[in-house]
Tab-separated table of C-alpha atoms in Angstrom:
chain	number	residue	atom	x	y	z
H	783	UNK	CA	-13.365	-26.182	5.516
H	784	UNK	CA	-11.729	-28.001	7.939
H	785	UNK	CA	-8.359	-26.606	7.659
H	786	UNK	CA	-6.907	-23.409	6.065
H	787	UNK	CA	-4.220	-21.473	5.289
H	788	UNK	CA	-2.780	-17.873	5.649
H	789	UNK	CA	0.219	-15.690	3.563
H	790	UNK	CA	1.582	-12.313	3.087
H	791	UNK	CA	2.998	-11.837	-0.394
H	792	UNK	CA	4.597	-8.838	-2.078
H	793	UNK	CA	5.513	-5.494	-0.467
H	794	UNK	CA	4.972	-5.581	3.468
H	795	UNK	CA	2.639	-2.882	4.599
H	796	UNK	CA	1.319	-2.185	8.246
H	797	UNK	CA	-1.352	-3.825	9.331
H	798	UNK	CA	-1.227	-6.800	7.489
H	799	UNK	CA	-0.822	-8.419	11.108
H	800	UNK	CA	-3.366	-7.842	11.673
H	801	UNK	CA	-4.990	-9.049	8.985
H	802	UNK	CA	-3.736	-12.756	10.156
H	803	UNK	CA	-4.775	-11.926	13.703
H	804	UNK	CA	-8.356	-11.735	11.972
H	805	UNK	CA	-7.865	-14.943	10.061
H	806	UNK	CA	-6.572	-16.838	12.784
H	807	UNK	CA	-8.528	-16.233	15.257
H	808	UNK	CA	-11.572	-16.506	13.263
H	809	UNK	CA	-10.834	-19.584	11.442
H	810	UNK	CA	-10.005	-21.512	15.474
H	811	UNK	CA	-13.321	-19.713	16.540
H	812	UNK	CA	-14.832	-21.948	13.557
H	813	UNK	CA	-13.304	-25.223	14.535
H	814	UNK	CA	-10.927	-24.919	11.640
H	815	UNK	CA	-6.999	-25.980	11.294
H	816	UNK	CA	-4.855	-22.415	10.777
H	817	UNK	CA	-1.765	-23.463	9.492
H	818	UNK	CA	0.704	-19.777	8.602
H	819	UNK	CA	2.518	-19.647	5.658
H	820	UNK	CA	6.208	-18.556	5.756
H	821	UNK	CA	7.131	-16.136	3.038
H	822	UNK	CA	4.240	-16.239	0.618
H	823	UNK	CA	3.850	-18.556	-2.459
H	824	UNK	CA	7.712	-19.137	-2.422
H	825	UNK	CA	6.946	-20.545	1.653
H	826	UNK	CA	3.925	-22.869	-0.013
H	827	UNK	CA	5.826	-24.046	-2.569
H	828	UNK	CA	8.729	-25.493	-0.514
H	829	UNK	CA	5.822	-26.317	1.991
H	830	UNK	CA	7.798	-23.403	4.871
H	831	UNK	CA	4.620	-23.560	7.032
H	832	UNK	CA	2.945	-24.222	10.721
H	833	UNK	CA	0.015	-24.541	12.835
H	834	UNK	CA	-1.270	-21.778	14.483
H	835	UNK	CA	-3.957	-21.043	17.070
H	836	UNK	CA	-5.404	-18.539	19.329
H	837	UNK	CA	-2.069	-17.359	21.106
H	838	UNK	CA	-0.003	-17.804	17.948
H	839	UNK	CA	-0.974	-14.184	17.380
H	840	UNK	CA	-1.187	-12.896	20.576
H	841	UNK	CA	0.866	-9.178	20.921
H	842	UNK	CA	0.905	-8.297	16.742
H	843	UNK	CA	-2.124	-6.093	16.254
H	844	UNK	CA	0.152	-3.114	17.257
H	845	UNK	CA	3.090	-4.252	15.296
H	846	UNK	CA	4.557	-3.074	11.463
H	847	UNK	CA	5.766	-5.822	9.169
H	848	UNK	CA	4.558	-9.531	8.687
H	849	UNK	CA	5.055	-11.996	11.388
H	850	UNK	CA	4.584	-14.496	8.488
H	851	UNK	CA	7.522	-12.667	6.322
H	852	UNK	CA	6.999	-11.744	2.563
H	853	UNK	CA	8.769	-12.583	-0.992
H	854	UNK	CA	8.318	-11.715	-3.905
H	855	UNK	CA	7.840	-15.132	-6.680
H	856	UNK	CA	7.522	-14.157	-10.488
H	857	UNK	CA	8.353	-18.479	-11.080
H	858	UNK	CA	4.384	-18.523	-9.647
H	859	UNK	CA	3.364	-17.338	-12.793
H	860	UNK	CA	4.280	-20.672	-14.265
H	861	UNK	CA	1.704	-23.432	-14.038
H	862	UNK	CA	4.080	-25.871	-13.080
H	863	UNK	CA	4.743	-24.218	-10.023
H	864	UNK	CA	1.427	-23.863	-9.224
H	865	UNK	CA	0.579	-27.620	-10.109
H	866	UNK	CA	3.652	-27.925	-7.397
H	867	UNK	CA	1.615	-25.529	-4.712
H	868	UNK	CA	-1.266	-27.754	-5.164
H	869	UNK	CA	-0.052	-30.784	-4.521
H	870	UNK	CA	1.338	-29.060	-1.761
H	871	UNK	CA	-1.232	-27.957	-0.095
H	872	UNK	CA	-2.815	-31.577	-0.404
H	873	UNK	CA	-0.623	-32.991	1.267
H	874	UNK	CA	-1.130	-30.069	4.060
H	875	UNK	CA	-4.138	-30.851	4.079
H	876	UNK	CA	-5.408	-27.215	2.987
H	877	UNK	CA	-8.637	-26.798	1.945
H	878	UNK	CA	-8.812	-22.749	0.587
H	879	UNK	CA	-6.333	-19.928	1.574
H	880	UNK	CA	-6.288	-16.735	2.269
H	881	UNK	CA	-3.869	-14.172	0.645
H	882	UNK	CA	-2.835	-11.055	2.001
H	883	UNK	CA	-1.235	-8.702	-0.762
H	884	UNK	CA	-1.288	-6.777	-4.694
H	885	UNK	CA	-2.480	-7.288	-7.414
H	886	UNK	CA	-0.032	-9.996	-8.420
H	887	UNK	CA	-1.284	-11.581	-5.238
H	888	UNK	CA	-3.952	-11.890	-6.568
H	889	UNK	CA	-3.603	-13.528	-9.797
H	890	UNK	CA	-1.792	-16.032	-7.514
H	891	UNK	CA	-5.004	-16.909	-5.691
H	892	UNK	CA	-6.805	-17.075	-8.373
H	893	UNK	CA	-4.565	-19.624	-10.403
H	894	UNK	CA	-4.803	-21.474	-6.882
H	895	UNK	CA	-8.657	-21.190	-7.513
H	896	UNK	CA	-8.952	-21.991	-10.442
H	897	UNK	CA	-6.716	-25.787	-9.991
H	898	UNK	CA	-8.952	-26.794	-6.684
H	899	UNK	CA	-7.226	-24.648	-3.515
H	900	UNK	CA	-10.390	-22.035	-3.374
H	901	UNK	CA	-8.483	-18.870	-2.251
H	902	UNK	CA	-9.667	-15.091	-0.736
H	903	UNK	CA	-7.295	-12.100	-1.428
H	904	UNK	CA	-7.271	-9.111	1.176
H	905	UNK	CA	-5.736	-6.175	-0.683
H	906	UNK	CA	-2.467	-4.888	1.505
H	907	UNK	CA	-0.926	-2.329	0.056
H	908	UNK	CA	1.204	0.859	1.455
H	909	UNK	CA	-0.047	2.858	-2.506
H	910	UNK	CA	-3.337	1.747	-2.673
H	911	UNK	CA	-3.467	0.996	-6.165
H	912	UNK	CA	-5.974	-1.957	-5.562
H	913	UNK	CA	-8.693	-0.548	-8.269
H	914	UNK	CA	-11.281	-2.807	-6.888
H	915	UNK	CA	-11.104	-0.884	-2.914
H	916	UNK	CA	-11.058	2.641	-1.642
H	917	UNK	CA	-8.549	2.074	1.073
H	918	UNK	CA	-5.758	-0.875	0.903
H	919	UNK	CA	-4.450	-1.908	4.162
H	920	UNK	CA	-1.245	0.317	5.261
H	921	UNK	CA	-2.272	3.358	3.159
H	922	UNK	CA	-3.631	5.083	5.868
H	923	UNK	CA	-0.267	4.675	8.121
H	924	UNK	CA	2.034	5.264	4.930
H	925	UNK	CA	0.630	8.487	5.389
H	926	UNK	CA	0.451	9.005	8.322
H	927	UNK	CA	4.483	8.814	8.426
H	928	UNK	CA	4.847	10.700	5.512
H	929	UNK	CA	3.270	13.854	7.117
H	930	UNK	CA	5.436	12.990	10.112
H	931	UNK	CA	8.206	12.653	8.275
H	932	UNK	CA	7.765	15.837	6.015
H	933	UNK	CA	6.658	18.169	8.853
H	934	UNK	CA	10.276	17.247	10.755
H	935	UNK	CA	11.769	18.349	7.540
H	936	UNK	CA	9.529	21.398	7.295
H	937	UNK	CA	11.067	22.594	10.586
H	938	UNK	CA	15.126	22.658	8.838
H	939	UNK	CA	13.380	23.773	5.515
H	940	UNK	CA	11.739	27.278	6.972
H	941	UNK	CA	14.714	27.563	9.193
H	942	UNK	CA	16.758	28.437	6.685
H	943	UNK	CA	14.440	29.647	4.151
H	944	UNK	CA	14.765	26.156	1.783
H	945	UNK	CA	12.854	24.314	-0.269
H	946	UNK	CA	12.992	20.479	0.207
H	947	UNK	CA	12.113	18.126	-2.408
H	948	UNK	CA	10.936	14.835	-0.667
H	949	UNK	CA	10.217	11.704	-3.089
H	950	UNK	CA	7.421	9.287	-1.489
H	951	UNK	CA	6.409	6.081	-2.623
H	952	UNK	CA	3.483	4.805	-4.289
H	953	UNK	CA	4.337	2.315	-7.622
H	954	UNK	CA	2.799	3.600	-10.214
H	955	UNK	CA	0.140	5.551	-8.748
H	956	UNK	CA	-0.203	9.025	-7.164
H	957	UNK	CA	-2.458	8.465	-4.064
H	958	UNK	CA	0.065	8.559	-1.564
H	959	UNK	CA	2.135	11.789	-2.732
H	960	UNK	CA	-1.665	13.760	-3.342
H	961	UNK	CA	-3.233	13.201	-0.184
H	962	UNK	CA	0.105	13.964	1.792
H	963	UNK	CA	0.657	16.594	-0.266
H	964	UNK	CA	-2.266	18.441	0.541
H	965	UNK	CA	-1.810	17.237	4.255
H	966	UNK	CA	1.609	18.851	4.648
H	967	UNK	CA	0.661	21.959	2.678
H	968	UNK	CA	3.225	20.746	-0.094
H	969	UNK	CA	3.462	23.600	-2.978
H	970	UNK	CA	4.149	21.809	-5.490
H	971	UNK	CA	2.426	17.299	-5.365
H	972	UNK	CA	3.586	15.736	-9.099
H	973	UNK	CA	1.817	12.750	-9.502
H	974	UNK	CA	1.999	10.340	-12.631
H	975	UNK	CA	-1.689	10.924	-13.506
H	976	UNK	CA	-1.335	14.387	-14.147
H	977	UNK	CA	1.009	16.021	-16.556
H	978	UNK	CA	3.473	19.092	-15.840
H	979	UNK	CA	5.750	21.482	-16.462
H	980	UNK	CA	8.516	21.883	-14.304
H	981	UNK	CA	9.111	25.385	-15.181
H	982	UNK	CA	5.639	26.949	-15.273
H	983	UNK	CA	4.655	24.515	-12.610
H	984	UNK	CA	7.497	24.674	-10.004
H	985	UNK	CA	9.719	27.758	-10.744
H	986	UNK	CA	6.775	30.069	-11.988
H	987	UNK	CA	5.028	28.681	-8.737
H	988	UNK	CA	7.748	29.584	-6.003
H	989	UNK	CA	8.426	32.926	-7.812
H	990	UNK	CA	4.956	33.990	-7.009
H	991	UNK	CA	4.619	32.392	-3.455
H	992	UNK	CA	7.648	34.498	-3.465
H	993	UNK	CA	6.243	37.506	-3.945
H	994	UNK	CA	3.464	37.617	-1.202
H	995	UNK	CA	6.243	36.621	1.495
H	996	UNK	CA	6.726	33.306	2.300
H	997	UNK	CA	10.817	32.222	1.748
H	998	UNK	CA	10.531	28.186	1.977
H	999	UNK	CA	8.764	25.634	-0.082
H	1000	UNK	CA	7.900	21.959	0.039
H	1001	UNK	CA	7.554	20.069	-3.060
H	1002	UNK	CA	6.028	16.607	-2.898
H	1003	UNK	CA	6.639	13.763	-6.057
H	1004	UNK	CA	5.498	11.035	-5.851
H	1005	UNK	CA	8.218	8.112	-7.521
H	1006	UNK	CA	6.763	6.673	-10.258
H	1007	UNK	CA	6.736	9.816	-12.131
H	1008	UNK	CA	8.403	9.727	-15.202
H	1009	UNK	CA	12.188	11.664	-15.839
H	1010	UNK	CA	11.639	13.397	-12.798
H	1011	UNK	CA	14.720	12.234	-9.980
H	1012	UNK	CA	14.434	14.256	-6.793
H	1013	UNK	CA	18.226	15.274	-6.385
H	1014	UNK	CA	18.086	16.759	-10.003
H	1015	UNK	CA	14.871	18.341	-9.362
H	1016	UNK	CA	16.520	20.317	-6.695
H	1017	UNK	CA	20.066	21.454	-8.374
H	1018	UNK	CA	17.516	22.392	-11.072
H	1019	UNK	CA	14.645	24.377	-8.370
H	1020	UNK	CA	18.058	25.977	-7.002
H	1021	UNK	CA	20.014	26.936	-10.272
H	1022	UNK	CA	16.190	28.503	-11.478
H	1023	UNK	CA	15.526	30.512	-8.393
H	1024	UNK	CA	18.472	30.599	-6.189
H	1025	UNK	CA	16.528	29.455	-3.337
H	1026	UNK	CA	18.791	26.797	-1.354
H	1027	UNK	CA	17.546	23.006	-2.194
H	1028	UNK	CA	17.752	19.445	-0.853
H	1029	UNK	CA	16.169	16.500	-1.784
H	1030	UNK	CA	15.308	14.093	0.483
H	1031	UNK	CA	13.979	10.478	-0.516
H	1032	UNK	CA	11.418	9.249	2.462
H	1033	UNK	CA	12.406	4.955	1.072
H	1034	UNK	CA	11.172	1.796	3.282
H	1035	UNK	CA	10.275	4.017	6.003
H	1036	UNK	CA	7.287	4.552	4.828
H	1037	UNK	CA	6.382	0.745	4.642
H	1038	UNK	CA	7.072	0.616	8.207
H	1039	UNK	CA	5.974	1.536	11.989
H	1040	UNK	CA	2.131	0.581	14.177
H	1041	UNK	CA	-0.199	0.581	11.722
H	1042	UNK	CA	-3.611	3.257	12.332
H	1043	UNK	CA	-6.514	2.798	13.876
H	1044	UNK	CA	-8.053	2.670	10.351
H	1045	UNK	CA	-5.700	-0.133	9.508
H	1046	UNK	CA	-5.969	-2.680	12.320
H	1047	UNK	CA	-10.182	-1.965	12.190
H	1048	UNK	CA	-10.470	-2.607	8.200
H	1049	UNK	CA	-7.074	-4.848	7.932
H	1050	UNK	CA	-9.236	-6.979	10.920
H	1051	UNK	CA	-12.709	-6.996	9.122
H	1052	UNK	CA	-11.239	-8.220	5.850
H	1053	UNK	CA	-9.738	-10.949	7.626
H	1054	UNK	CA	-12.846	-11.839	9.872
H	1055	UNK	CA	-14.957	-11.384	6.791
H	1056	UNK	CA	-12.109	-13.935	4.281
H	1057	UNK	CA	-12.803	-16.713	6.928
H	1058	UNK	CA	-16.424	-16.556	6.505
H	1059	UNK	CA	-16.317	-16.696	2.892
H	1060	UNK	CA	-14.200	-20.260	2.889
H	1061	UNK	CA	-16.242	-21.098	5.533
H	1062	UNK	CA	-18.928	-21.980	2.834
H	1063	UNK	CA	-16.440	-23.292	0.177
H	1064	UNK	CA	-16.123	-19.952	-1.524
H	1065	UNK	CA	-12.978	-19.044	-2.889
H	1066	UNK	CA	-12.120	-16.315	-6.199
H	1067	UNK	CA	-13.116	-13.686	-4.430
H	1068	UNK	CA	-11.522	-10.271	-2.997
H	1069	UNK	CA	-13.059	-9.017	0.526
H	1070	UNK	CA	-12.670	-4.763	-0.184
H	1071	UNK	CA	-13.732	-1.926	1.066
H	1072	UNK	CA	-15.801	0.061	-0.817
H	1073	UNK	CA	-17.720	3.354	0.353
H	1074	UNK	CA	-16.697	2.215	3.789
H	1075	UNK	CA	-18.248	-0.867	3.546
H	1076	UNK	CA	-16.882	-4.141	2.995
H	1077	UNK	CA	-17.832	-5.853	0.413
H	1078	UNK	CA	-16.476	-8.791	-1.777
H	1079	UNK	CA	-15.783	-9.375	-5.440
H	1080	UNK	CA	-15.007	-12.482	-7.872
H	1081	UNK	CA	-10.626	-11.857	-8.474
H	1082	UNK	CA	-10.893	-11.015	-12.132
H	1083	UNK	CA	-13.304	-8.448	-12.047
H	1084	UNK	CA	-12.154	-6.992	-9.411
H	1085	UNK	CA	-8.778	-7.096	-11.492
H	1086	UNK	CA	-10.503	-5.350	-14.672
H	1087	UNK	CA	-12.113	-2.144	-12.371
H	1088	UNK	CA	-10.131	0.804	-13.208
H	1089	UNK	CA	-9.587	3.558	-10.628
H	1090	UNK	CA	-8.903	7.244	-10.950
H	1091	UNK	CA	-6.756	10.100	-9.011
H	1092	UNK	CA	-9.074	12.237	-7.325
H	1093	UNK	CA	-8.859	15.122	-9.439
H	1094	UNK	CA	-10.651	17.668	-7.671
H	1095	UNK	CA	-8.370	17.130	-4.781
H	1096	UNK	CA	-5.493	17.814	-7.220
H	1097	UNK	CA	-7.287	21.086	-7.904
H	1098	UNK	CA	-7.789	21.780	-4.007
H	1099	UNK	CA	-4.606	21.338	-3.061
H	1100	UNK	CA	-2.806	24.076	-5.677
H	1101	UNK	CA	-5.647	26.472	-5.758
H	1102	UNK	CA	-4.409	26.510	-1.414
H	1103	UNK	CA	-0.623	25.680	-0.943
H	1104	UNK	CA	0.327	28.393	-3.190
């Protein structure tokens, strides 16, 4: 291939810039022309792109977010819109595209590949909910951000003998909540994958813990848990236990910040591998981390894979955080 593009789509994630940097540098060093596509598939449809070079990606590896910006483009699911994107690709001479994002991004890459523009997907999301991937770009940084924020909240929680209910992101998956909850020693962790009863799991657990002398508590709640709203849960806990309770929704602070070493390294490896595949005219693949190795799968195969929460880790978290 002589000309390739790179875009980021969906929610931003720390490490996306490292992936972009790797794609641009690897592409340029292979003699390719690399086009940076702004604002994901929407920018592709609009032809919003520019040629990048080695210096275009200088000093971005440490930055969060994405220098190419991102946007959601639900209309890209329509065949006519995809056809327009193909025409734009042809007008710019794009022969392949590296797409960085989640499942929706991969579906867009699949559609473009089937229409003659080979694409490679790189998983970029803090939720870690890509079935084919052990660790997605941004996940490790988000975990460390949550840990840091909850550690700070704990200072006030402990000082006032309070209970802090902290809601974390994760869409419909509990990976962030489970691992962060274990890392901060949360008394209870609510995740979508495990059924719960507030009275037996939280209220009785807090009462049992109080008998051992503990007077402050951290409750981690994944945003995807149905029927649970952090502020209402805090109010209920206070009514039932008499422990002053406060709710904190961490929100988009979890998606920002300088990426961790792990995210920078993984993103760089994935970006490099994506270019190697396009160099060999291979498309319709996703580059992922599986068992600590960089591998690639057919996009449909990857989307059909199943990923389950580590229930053993959940058990450990509950047994050692009482």
